[in-house]
Amino acid sequence: MTPTTSSERGTWNSKIGFILAAAGSAVGLGNIWGFPTQVADNGGAAFILIYLLCCLIIGFPVMIAELAIGRRTQKNPVGALKALSKGNSFIPLIGYWGVICGVMILSFYVVISGWTLAYVFEELFYFFQFESAANYVGDLGNGLKNAVFTLFFMGLTILIVTGGVSKGIERATKLLMPVLIGILFILIFYIFTLDGAKEGLLMFFKPDFSTIDGNLLLSAMGQAFFSLSLGMGALITYGSYLNKKQNIVESAAYITIFDVGIAVVAGLLVIPAMFVAQAGGVQIFNPETGALFSSVTLVFDVLPEMFHNIGGFVGMLLGITFFILLGLAALTSSISLLEVPVAYVIDEHGVNRKKASWIVGGFVGIISVIVSFELSLIDYFVMIFNEIGLPLGGLAISVFLGYFWKSENALLELEQGNESIRDSGFYTLWVILIKYISPVLIGLVLLTTIWSFLT
Ligand code: PHE
């Protein structure tokens, strides 16, 4: 089989198209569901602070590294690292790890995405008083129903990816992202008018520093990697479709700001909404432990109950809109998760895009059906492939760039589209971050975690 040439691989059509596609990959369940519930769980603003630091001093530099590796080689993560490995057989393992993380993360990501879709129907059925139908689609433990919605969502993802880089991914995200932002703001304005919203805002902005410990650091770092789509080569892949005129550092800055901004804005929606629910008589804290309910309960029990309390047509509309928002955000991310293994199969095994998308998508679909029936797998997958896997990938990419490929070579790539970078202080800062700060910080957090497992 012959590897595909770069001319067949496709490229982004426009600068804004690429930025929106990458921001679409970044903005997802991680922002609208993961971030707010983690903030609420981990001491409010204290978590936000650590999270922002992780994004700025680890995430942003690693994103530049991934984009540079991708655009330099114009290949999927495995091909990219092979091309720069100078024959070293360990280096491509970083790419393989990325492909595996992509497949495994996608396999639970689509199950949760399927729930968001099911809840659009739940809100509808509830409004029309089809109570048993509402209960049926709203039952997260129903494996068969989960599998149906999951496969539907997977099918949508596959269809977009078969369309290719500019006609599929870029076109879809360019359409979906503005809709998503519009919906987000409309919902916030409405929630702010309700009782209890202020209390939520207070929790969001009031730090409780006593909650900072090793666990919180791992969660914040894992969340930063997950939310910015880093550590598994999604941005190596998206970077590989980038033309040489585009300024990588500037693009990475836009994507990071966009992603962090949407997470914070989503927090302004979800956390006040939880307290609105509480003001309406819904329990949001576990009466036995005093802790906040788990993220699944909050999003799929507490919020729907709040929409039902608001009631009537407005309640239904809000509910449907919220779950469509979650679903759209998830879709622009799931396509990037699928694109990584698909690009690998296209580039390295010479399979055409359509076939590659259906084969890889079908394979992920099978795993996701198993997850649909056995939800406890989600926790394990999150732990292994997200909380540990992505930072580990980020660590490997930093070390690879800093000590193997070397920053001077990366600089040659970064200079294309940004001629003045060589003499800017930013380049020196970036080298320090990627060579020393990021490996040491990621390494420390990972070691602490492994240590706490063992003891
Ligand atoms: N960033 C996405 C989110 O926040 C998830 C994701 C992770 C996508 C890794 C691609 C790669 O939901």
Short mmCIF file of C-alpha atoms and ligand atoms in Angstrom, two decimals:
data_model
loop_
_atom_site.label_atom_id
_atom_site.label_comp_id
_atom_site.label_asym_id
_atom_site.label_seq_id
_atom_site.Cartn_x
_atom_site.Cartn_y
_atom_site.Cartn_z
CA MET A 1 0.00 0.00 0.00
CA THR A 2 1.24 3.46 -0.84
CA PRO A 3 1.11 6.35 1.58
CA THR A 4 -0.96 9.28 0.33
CA THR A 5 0.82 12.35 -0.97
CA SER A 6 0.19 15.65 0.73
CA SER A 7 -1.74 17.06 -2.21
CA GLU A 8 -4.48 14.46 -1.68
CA ARG A 9 -4.75 15.19 2.01
CA GLY A 10 -6.71 18.41 1.83
CA THR A 11 -6.09 21.76 3.49
CA TRP A 12 -8.09 24.37 5.36
CA ASN A 13 -9.76 26.86 3.08
CA SER A 14 -9.23 29.96 5.19
CA LYS A 15 -7.51 31.22 8.29
CA ILE A 16 -10.75 31.69 10.16
CA GLY A 17 -11.93 28.26 8.98
CA PHE A 18 -8.93 26.62 10.60
CA ILE A 19 -9.24 28.60 13.82
CA LEU A 20 -12.93 27.77 14.11
CA ALA A 21 -12.30 24.10 13.38
CA ALA A 22 -9.57 23.91 16.01
CA ALA A 23 -11.64 25.93 18.47
CA GLY A 24 -14.54 23.60 17.67
CA SER A 25 -12.34 20.66 18.57
CA ALA A 26 -11.37 22.36 21.80
CA VAL A 27 -14.82 23.57 22.83
CA GLY A 28 -16.86 20.54 23.79
CA LEU A 29 -18.28 18.56 26.66
CA GLY A 30 -15.05 19.42 28.46
CA ASN A 31 -16.03 23.10 28.55
CA ILE A 32 -19.76 23.06 28.99
CA TRP A 33 -20.07 20.05 31.22
CA GLY A 34 -16.63 19.16 32.59
CA PHE A 35 -15.30 22.58 33.53
CA PRO A 36 -18.29 23.98 35.43
CA THR A 37 -18.90 20.80 37.39
CA GLN A 38 -15.21 20.51 38.27
CA VAL A 39 -15.19 24.12 39.45
CA ALA A 40 -18.20 23.48 41.65
CA ASP A 41 -16.62 20.30 42.98
CA ASN A 42 -13.14 21.66 43.63
CA GLY A 43 -13.41 24.89 45.55
CA GLY A 44 -14.77 27.34 43.00
CA ALA A 45 -12.34 29.98 41.86
CA ALA A 46 -9.34 28.13 43.33
CA PHE A 47 -9.80 25.48 40.64
CA ILE A 48 -10.28 28.15 37.98
CA LEU A 49 -6.99 29.74 38.92
CA ILE A 50 -4.98 26.51 38.75
CA TYR A 51 -6.77 25.58 35.54
CA LEU A 52 -5.93 28.90 33.90
CA LEU A 53 -2.30 28.51 34.92
CA CYS A 54 -2.20 25.01 33.42
CA CYS A 55 -3.67 26.31 30.15
CA LEU A 56 -1.25 29.19 29.97
CA ILE A 57 2.07 27.68 30.98
CA ILE A 58 1.57 24.09 29.82
CA GLY A 59 -1.34 23.95 27.37
CA PHE A 60 -0.52 26.93 25.17
CA PRO A 61 3.17 25.97 24.62
CA VAL A 62 2.23 22.34 23.91
CA MET A 63 -0.39 23.52 21.41
CA ILE A 64 2.25 25.50 19.52
CA ALA A 65 4.46 22.39 19.56
CA GLU A 66 1.70 20.15 18.16
CA LEU A 67 0.77 22.58 15.41
CA ALA A 68 4.43 23.01 14.42
CA ILE A 69 5.03 19.25 14.27
CA GLY A 70 1.87 18.78 12.22
CA ARG A 71 2.51 21.53 9.71
CA ARG A 72 6.21 20.65 9.36
CA THR A 73 5.47 17.04 8.39
CA GLN A 74 1.94 17.37 6.93
CA LYS A 75 1.12 14.03 8.43
CA ASN A 76 -1.01 12.28 11.05
CA PRO A 77 0.62 11.89 14.51
CA VAL A 78 2.20 8.51 13.75
CA GLY A 79 3.52 9.58 10.35
CA ALA A 80 4.62 12.94 11.73
CA LEU A 81 6.70 11.48 14.53
CA LYS A 82 8.08 8.80 12.23
CA ALA A 83 9.17 11.49 9.79
CA LEU A 84 11.06 13.34 12.52
CA SER A 85 12.35 10.27 14.36
CA LYS A 86 15.66 9.89 12.47
CA GLY A 87 15.09 6.14 12.58
CA ASN A 88 14.54 5.98 16.34
CA SER A 89 11.85 3.37 16.85
CA PHE A 90 10.54 4.74 20.18
CA ILE A 91 9.56 8.17 18.89
CA PRO A 92 6.61 7.00 16.71
CA LEU A 93 5.12 5.35 19.81
CA ILE A 94 4.06 8.85 20.89
CA GLY A 95 1.93 9.00 17.75
CA TYR A 96 0.50 5.52 18.28
CA TRP A 97 -0.42 6.45 21.84
CA GLY A 98 -2.28 9.46 20.43
CA VAL A 99 -4.24 7.31 18.00
CA ILE A 100 -5.17 4.89 20.81
CA CYS A 101 -6.24 7.77 23.08
CA GLY A 102 -8.33 9.18 20.22
CA VAL A 103 -10.17 5.91 19.72
CA MET A 104 -10.73 5.26 23.42
CA ILE A 105 -11.76 8.80 24.36
CA LEU A 106 -14.16 8.92 21.42
CA SER A 107 -15.72 5.63 22.51
CA PHE A 108 -17.09 7.15 25.72
CA TYR A 109 -17.41 10.69 24.38
CA VAL A 110 -20.09 9.59 21.94
CA VAL A 111 -22.06 7.85 24.69
CA ILE A 112 -22.29 11.09 26.67
CA SER A 113 -23.02 12.96 23.44
CA GLY A 114 -25.82 10.45 22.82
CA TRP A 115 -27.32 11.40 26.19
CA THR A 116 -27.44 15.06 25.17
CA LEU A 117 -29.44 14.04 22.12
CA ALA A 118 -31.74 11.79 24.16
CA TYR A 119 -32.46 14.68 26.51
CA VAL A 120 -33.64 16.88 23.66
CA PHE A 121 -36.39 14.28 23.25
CA GLU A 122 -36.85 13.98 27.00
CA GLU A 123 -37.72 17.69 27.21
CA LEU A 124 -40.07 17.42 24.25
CA PHE A 125 -41.91 14.34 25.57
CA TYR A 126 -42.18 15.89 29.00
CA PHE A 127 -43.80 19.00 27.58
CA PHE A 128 -46.36 16.99 25.64
CA GLN A 129 -46.98 14.89 28.75
CA PHE A 130 -45.82 11.62 27.24
CA GLU A 131 -44.48 10.71 30.62
CA SER A 132 -43.39 7.14 30.00
CA ALA A 133 -41.63 8.10 26.76
CA ALA A 134 -39.85 10.93 28.62
CA ASN A 135 -38.76 8.54 31.35
CA TYR A 136 -37.59 6.02 28.78
CA VAL A 137 -35.29 8.37 26.86
CA GLY A 138 -34.20 10.03 30.11
CA ASP A 139 -33.02 6.77 31.65
CA LEU A 140 -29.22 6.89 31.52
CA GLY A 141 -28.96 3.26 32.63
CA ASN A 142 -30.87 1.83 29.66
CA GLY A 143 -28.12 0.21 27.59
CA LEU A 144 -30.16 -0.42 24.46
CA LYS A 145 -31.47 3.14 24.32
CA ASN A 146 -27.96 4.47 25.02
CA ALA A 147 -26.56 2.37 22.18
CA VAL A 148 -29.13 3.68 19.70
CA PHE A 149 -28.43 7.35 20.46
CA THR A 150 -24.69 6.70 20.65
CA LEU A 151 -24.63 5.07 17.23
CA PHE A 152 -26.72 7.86 15.76
CA PHE A 153 -24.22 10.40 17.06
CA MET A 154 -21.31 8.30 15.84
CA GLY A 155 -22.93 8.13 12.41
CA LEU A 156 -23.20 11.92 12.25
CA THR A 157 -19.54 12.23 13.21
CA ILE A 158 -18.50 9.73 10.54
CA LEU A 159 -20.56 11.50 7.87
CA ILE A 160 -18.83 14.83 8.53
CA VAL A 161 -15.38 13.25 8.57
CA THR A 162 -16.02 11.44 5.26
CA GLY A 163 -16.59 14.92 3.76
CA GLY A 164 -12.91 15.69 4.29
CA VAL A 165 -11.01 18.62 5.73
CA SER A 166 -12.50 21.70 4.10
CA LYS A 167 -15.81 20.36 2.76
CA GLY A 168 -16.60 18.30 5.85
CA ILE A 169 -14.91 19.47 9.03
CA GLU A 170 -14.33 23.14 8.19
CA ARG A 171 -17.77 23.68 6.70
CA ALA A 172 -19.57 22.00 9.59
CA THR A 173 -17.67 23.86 12.32
CA LYS A 174 -18.00 27.22 10.58
CA LEU A 175 -21.74 26.74 10.64
CA LEU A 176 -22.04 25.22 14.12
CA MET A 177 -19.72 27.41 16.20
CA PRO A 178 -21.62 30.72 15.82
CA VAL A 179 -24.89 28.92 16.58
CA LEU A 180 -23.33 27.46 19.69
CA ILE A 181 -22.10 30.83 20.94
CA GLY A 182 -25.46 32.46 20.26
CA ILE A 183 -27.32 29.77 22.20
CA LEU A 184 -24.89 30.01 25.11
CA PHE A 185 -25.45 33.73 25.57
CA ILE A 186 -29.21 33.56 25.21
CA LEU A 187 -29.36 30.90 27.93
CA ILE A 188 -27.11 32.90 30.27
CA PHE A 189 -29.24 36.02 29.96
CA TYR A 190 -32.32 34.05 30.81
CA ILE A 191 -30.83 32.13 33.75
CA PHE A 192 -29.55 35.37 35.29
CA THR A 193 -33.11 36.59 35.68
CA LEU A 194 -34.07 33.65 37.90
CA ASP A 195 -33.91 33.24 41.68
CA GLY A 196 -30.76 31.58 42.97
CA ALA A 197 -28.52 32.61 40.07
CA LYS A 198 -26.61 35.09 42.24
CA GLU A 199 -25.69 32.40 44.74
CA GLY A 200 -24.22 30.36 41.92
CA LEU A 201 -22.19 33.30 40.71
CA LEU A 202 -20.81 33.75 44.19
CA MET A 203 -19.68 30.15 44.33
CA PHE A 204 -18.04 30.54 40.93
CA PHE A 205 -15.98 33.53 41.94
CA LYS A 206 -15.21 32.72 45.58
CA PRO A 207 -12.01 30.70 45.94
CA ASP A 208 -11.58 28.04 48.59
CA PHE A 209 -7.82 27.49 48.60
CA SER A 210 -8.00 24.72 51.18
CA THR A 211 -9.12 22.37 48.41
CA ILE A 212 -5.82 22.57 46.52
CA ASP A 213 -4.02 19.23 46.71
CA GLY A 214 -2.40 16.67 44.40
CA ASN A 215 -5.77 15.46 43.24
CA LEU A 216 -6.95 18.92 42.32
CA LEU A 217 -3.74 19.55 40.40
CA LEU A 218 -4.21 16.37 38.40
CA SER A 219 -7.84 17.21 37.69
CA ALA A 220 -6.96 20.74 36.61
CA MET A 221 -4.16 19.57 34.38
CA GLY A 222 -6.17 16.71 32.91
CA GLN A 223 -9.01 19.15 32.31
CA ALA A 224 -6.66 21.62 30.60
CA PHE A 225 -5.31 18.96 28.23
CA PHE A 226 -8.73 17.53 27.52
CA SER A 227 -10.37 20.86 26.99
CA LEU A 228 -7.63 22.18 24.69
CA SER A 229 -7.63 18.84 22.76
CA LEU A 230 -3.94 18.33 23.54
CA GLY A 231 -1.67 15.38 24.15
CA MET A 232 -3.06 12.99 21.55
CA GLY A 233 -2.15 14.66 18.30
CA ALA A 234 -5.52 16.17 17.39
CA LEU A 235 -3.70 19.43 16.78
CA ILE A 236 -0.80 17.70 15.05
CA THR A 237 -3.45 16.40 12.67
CA TYR A 238 -5.28 19.73 12.30
CA GLY A 239 -1.89 21.46 11.95
CA SER A 240 -0.99 19.11 9.12
CA TYR A 241 -3.71 20.69 6.95
CA LEU A 242 -2.42 24.19 7.63
CA ASN A 243 -0.76 26.31 4.97
CA LYS A 244 2.66 27.80 5.49
CA LYS A 245 1.43 31.37 5.53
CA GLN A 246 -0.49 31.04 8.74
CA ASN A 247 1.01 32.31 11.97
CA ILE A 248 1.04 29.30 14.31
CA VAL A 249 1.68 31.19 17.54
CA GLU A 250 -1.10 33.66 16.86
CA SER A 251 -3.53 30.88 15.91
CA ALA A 252 -2.67 28.91 19.05
CA ALA A 253 -3.31 32.04 21.12
CA TYR A 254 -6.73 32.52 19.54
CA ILE A 255 -7.68 28.88 20.06
CA THR A 256 -6.57 28.91 23.70
CA ILE A 257 -8.36 32.17 24.49
CA PHE A 258 -11.48 30.96 22.73
CA ASP A 259 -11.52 27.68 24.60
CA VAL A 260 -10.81 29.10 28.04
CA GLY A 261 -13.29 31.92 27.40
CA ILE A 262 -16.09 29.52 26.47
CA ALA A 263 -15.35 27.37 29.52
CA VAL A 264 -15.68 30.38 31.82
CA VAL A 265 -18.82 31.56 30.04
CA ALA A 266 -20.29 28.05 30.27
CA GLY A 267 -19.51 28.16 33.99
CA LEU A 268 -21.56 31.35 34.21
CA LEU A 269 -24.45 29.34 32.80
CA VAL A 270 -24.21 25.95 34.46
CA ILE A 271 -23.27 26.89 38.03
CA PRO A 272 -25.96 29.56 38.45
CA ALA A 273 -28.40 27.12 36.81
CA MET A 274 -27.63 24.55 39.50
CA PHE A 275 -28.45 27.07 42.20
CA VAL A 276 -31.59 28.13 40.38
CA ALA A 277 -32.56 24.46 40.54
CA GLN A 278 -31.82 24.44 44.26
CA ALA A 279 -33.90 27.56 44.81
CA GLY A 280 -36.71 25.67 43.08
CA GLY A 281 -36.47 22.85 45.62
CA VAL A 282 -34.18 20.46 43.73
CA GLN A 283 -31.40 18.87 45.76
CA ILE A 284 -27.93 19.55 44.42
CA PHE A 285 -25.90 18.43 47.41
CA ASN A 286 -25.79 14.85 48.59
CA PRO A 287 -27.62 14.94 51.95
CA GLU A 288 -25.35 12.26 53.42
CA THR A 289 -21.92 13.56 52.47
CA GLY A 290 -22.71 17.23 51.93
CA ALA A 291 -20.77 17.07 48.66
CA LEU A 292 -22.13 18.25 45.36
CA PHE A 293 -23.79 15.57 43.23
CA SER A 294 -21.64 14.01 40.52
CA SER A 295 -21.37 15.76 37.18
CA VAL A 296 -23.65 13.22 35.49
CA THR A 297 -26.40 13.80 38.06
CA LEU A 298 -26.01 17.56 37.87
CA VAL A 299 -26.30 17.79 34.11
CA PHE A 300 -28.79 15.04 33.42
CA ASP A 301 -30.96 15.14 36.58
CA VAL A 302 -30.69 18.51 38.25
CA LEU A 303 -30.80 20.70 35.14
CA PRO A 304 -33.76 18.88 33.52
CA GLU A 305 -35.60 19.16 36.81
CA MET A 306 -34.96 22.89 36.75
CA PHE A 307 -36.30 23.13 33.20
CA HIS A 308 -39.38 21.19 34.30
CA ASN A 309 -39.83 23.53 37.27
CA ILE A 310 -39.76 26.54 34.98
CA GLY A 311 -42.34 24.57 33.08
CA GLY A 312 -44.52 25.36 30.12
CA PHE A 313 -43.29 26.25 26.69
CA VAL A 314 -40.41 28.39 27.98
CA GLY A 315 -39.12 25.58 30.20
CA MET A 316 -39.20 23.17 27.28
CA LEU A 317 -37.53 25.61 24.94
CA LEU A 318 -34.74 26.30 27.44
CA GLY A 319 -34.21 22.61 28.03
CA ILE A 320 -34.11 21.71 24.37
CA THR A 321 -31.81 24.61 23.60
CA PHE A 322 -29.42 23.66 26.37
CA PHE A 323 -29.10 20.05 25.23
CA ILE A 324 -28.74 21.08 21.60
CA LEU A 325 -25.94 23.38 22.72
CA LEU A 326 -24.18 20.51 24.47
CA GLY A 327 -24.72 18.24 21.48
CA LEU A 328 -23.34 20.73 18.95
CA ALA A 329 -20.28 21.42 21.08
CA ALA A 330 -19.74 17.68 21.39
CA LEU A 331 -20.09 17.13 17.62
CA THR A 332 -17.35 19.59 16.62
CA SER A 333 -15.07 17.82 19.11
CA SER A 334 -15.96 14.26 18.22
CA ILE A 335 -15.06 14.90 14.58
CA SER A 336 -11.56 15.89 15.64
CA LEU A 337 -11.26 12.81 17.84
CA LEU A 338 -12.22 10.63 14.87
CA GLU A 339 -10.03 12.56 12.43
CA VAL A 340 -6.86 11.48 14.26
CA PRO A 341 -7.18 7.70 13.72
CA VAL A 342 -8.79 8.27 10.31
CA ALA A 343 -5.86 10.42 9.15
CA TYR A 344 -3.54 7.70 10.42
CA VAL A 345 -5.29 5.01 8.38
CA ILE A 346 -5.42 7.25 5.28
CA ASP A 347 -1.78 8.33 5.42
CA GLU A 348 -0.09 5.20 6.67
CA HIS A 349 -2.20 2.50 5.07
CA GLY A 350 -3.22 4.20 1.85
CA VAL A 351 -6.95 3.68 2.42
CA ASN A 352 -9.28 6.31 0.95
CA ARG A 353 -11.03 8.74 3.30
CA LYS A 354 -14.51 7.34 2.98
CA LYS A 355 -13.48 3.78 3.68
CA ALA A 356 -11.12 4.82 6.47
CA SER A 357 -13.85 6.85 8.18
CA TRP A 358 -16.34 3.99 8.14
CA ILE A 359 -13.83 1.35 9.21
CA VAL A 360 -12.40 3.36 12.10
CA GLY A 361 -15.81 4.83 12.99
CA GLY A 362 -17.34 1.35 12.94
CA PHE A 363 -14.64 0.04 15.22
CA VAL A 364 -15.13 2.91 17.69
CA GLY A 365 -18.88 2.32 17.37
CA ILE A 366 -18.47 -1.27 18.60
CA ILE A 367 -16.52 -0.17 21.67
CA SER A 368 -19.04 2.59 22.33
CA VAL A 369 -21.92 0.10 22.29
CA ILE A 370 -20.12 -1.90 24.98
CA VAL A 371 -19.68 1.32 26.97
CA SER A 372 -23.39 2.11 26.47
CA PHE A 373 -24.28 -1.05 28.37
CA GLU A 374 -21.40 -0.93 30.85
CA LEU A 375 -21.23 2.69 31.97
CA SER A 376 -18.72 1.99 34.74
CA LEU A 377 -16.11 1.75 31.95
CA ILE A 378 -16.35 5.52 31.49
CA ASP A 379 -14.61 6.19 34.80
CA TYR A 380 -11.74 3.87 33.90
CA PHE A 381 -11.38 5.29 30.41
CA VAL A 382 -11.38 8.85 31.76
CA MET A 383 -8.68 7.95 34.25
CA ILE A 384 -6.42 6.06 31.84
CA PHE A 385 -6.80 7.91 28.54
CA ASN A 386 -7.82 11.37 29.64
CA GLU A 387 -6.44 12.20 33.07
CA ILE A 388 -3.21 10.23 32.67
CA GLY A 389 -3.03 9.58 28.93
CA LEU A 390 -3.25 13.14 27.64
CA PRO A 391 -0.75 14.74 30.05
CA LEU A 392 1.57 11.79 29.34
CA GLY A 393 1.24 12.47 25.62
CA GLY A 394 1.88 16.17 26.27
CA LEU A 395 4.97 15.30 28.31
CA ALA A 396 6.27 13.09 25.52
CA ILE A 397 5.64 15.75 22.89
CA SER A 398 7.45 18.41 24.96
CA VAL A 399 10.44 16.19 25.60
CA PHE A 400 10.53 15.09 21.97
CA LEU A 401 10.48 18.67 20.73
CA GLY A 402 12.90 20.06 23.29
CA TYR A 403 15.54 17.33 23.27
CA PHE A 404 15.15 15.33 20.08
CA TRP A 405 13.74 17.41 17.25
CA LYS A 406 15.21 20.53 18.94
CA SER A 407 13.69 23.94 19.29
CA GLU A 408 15.86 25.46 16.53
CA ASN A 409 14.20 23.16 14.02
CA ALA A 410 10.77 23.98 15.38
CA LEU A 411 11.72 27.64 15.07
CA LEU A 412 12.25 27.24 11.31
CA GLU A 413 8.66 26.04 11.09
CA LEU A 414 7.29 28.75 13.39
CA GLU A 415 9.06 31.41 11.31
CA GLN A 416 6.88 30.60 8.33
CA GLY A 417 4.01 32.99 8.68
CA ASN A 418 5.74 34.80 11.55
CA GLU A 419 9.10 36.12 10.42
CA SER A 420 9.86 38.21 13.46
CA ILE A 421 9.52 35.41 15.98
CA ARG A 422 13.23 34.53 16.10
CA ASP A 423 14.19 37.76 17.82
CA SER A 424 11.13 38.07 19.97
CA GLY A 425 11.31 37.33 23.67
CA PHE A 426 8.36 35.06 23.18
CA TYR A 427 10.40 32.41 21.39
CA THR A 428 12.91 32.21 24.27
CA LEU A 429 10.07 32.00 26.75
CA TRP A 430 8.40 29.25 24.74
CA VAL A 431 11.62 27.20 24.64
CA ILE A 432 11.96 27.48 28.42
CA LEU A 433 8.35 26.45 28.89
CA ILE A 434 8.47 23.49 26.52
CA LYS A 435 11.93 22.22 27.52
CA TYR A 436 11.88 22.67 31.26
CA ILE A 437 8.68 23.92 32.83
CA SER A 438 6.14 21.75 31.07
CA PRO A 439 8.00 18.40 31.40
CA VAL A 440 8.83 19.06 35.06
CA LEU A 441 5.31 20.14 36.01
CA ILE A 442 3.56 17.37 34.10
CA GLY A 443 6.08 14.82 35.37
CA LEU A 444 5.58 15.91 38.98
CA VAL A 445 1.81 15.73 38.81
CA LEU A 446 1.88 12.33 37.11
CA LEU A 447 4.37 10.93 39.63
CA THR A 448 2.27 12.18 42.53
CA THR A 449 -0.74 10.44 41.06
CA ILE A 450 1.04 7.16 40.50
CA TRP A 451 2.49 7.41 44.01
CA SER A 452 -0.96 7.91 45.50
CA PHE A 453 -2.18 4.82 43.64
CA LEU A 454 0.62 2.72 45.04
CA THR A 455 0.39 3.85 48.64
N1 PHE B 1 -11.63 19.25 23.74
C1 PHE B 1 -12.78 18.41 23.70
C2 PHE B 1 -13.74 18.85 24.80
O1 PHE B 1 -13.48 19.76 25.54
C3 PHE B 1 -12.44 16.95 23.81
C4 PHE B 1 -11.27 16.50 23.02
C5 PHE B 1 -10.15 15.97 23.63
C6 PHE B 1 -11.27 16.60 21.62
C7 PHE B 1 -9.06 15.56 22.90
C8 PHE B 1 -10.17 16.21 20.88
C9 PHE B 1 -9.06 15.69 21.52
O2 PHE B 1 -14.79 18.30 24.94
#
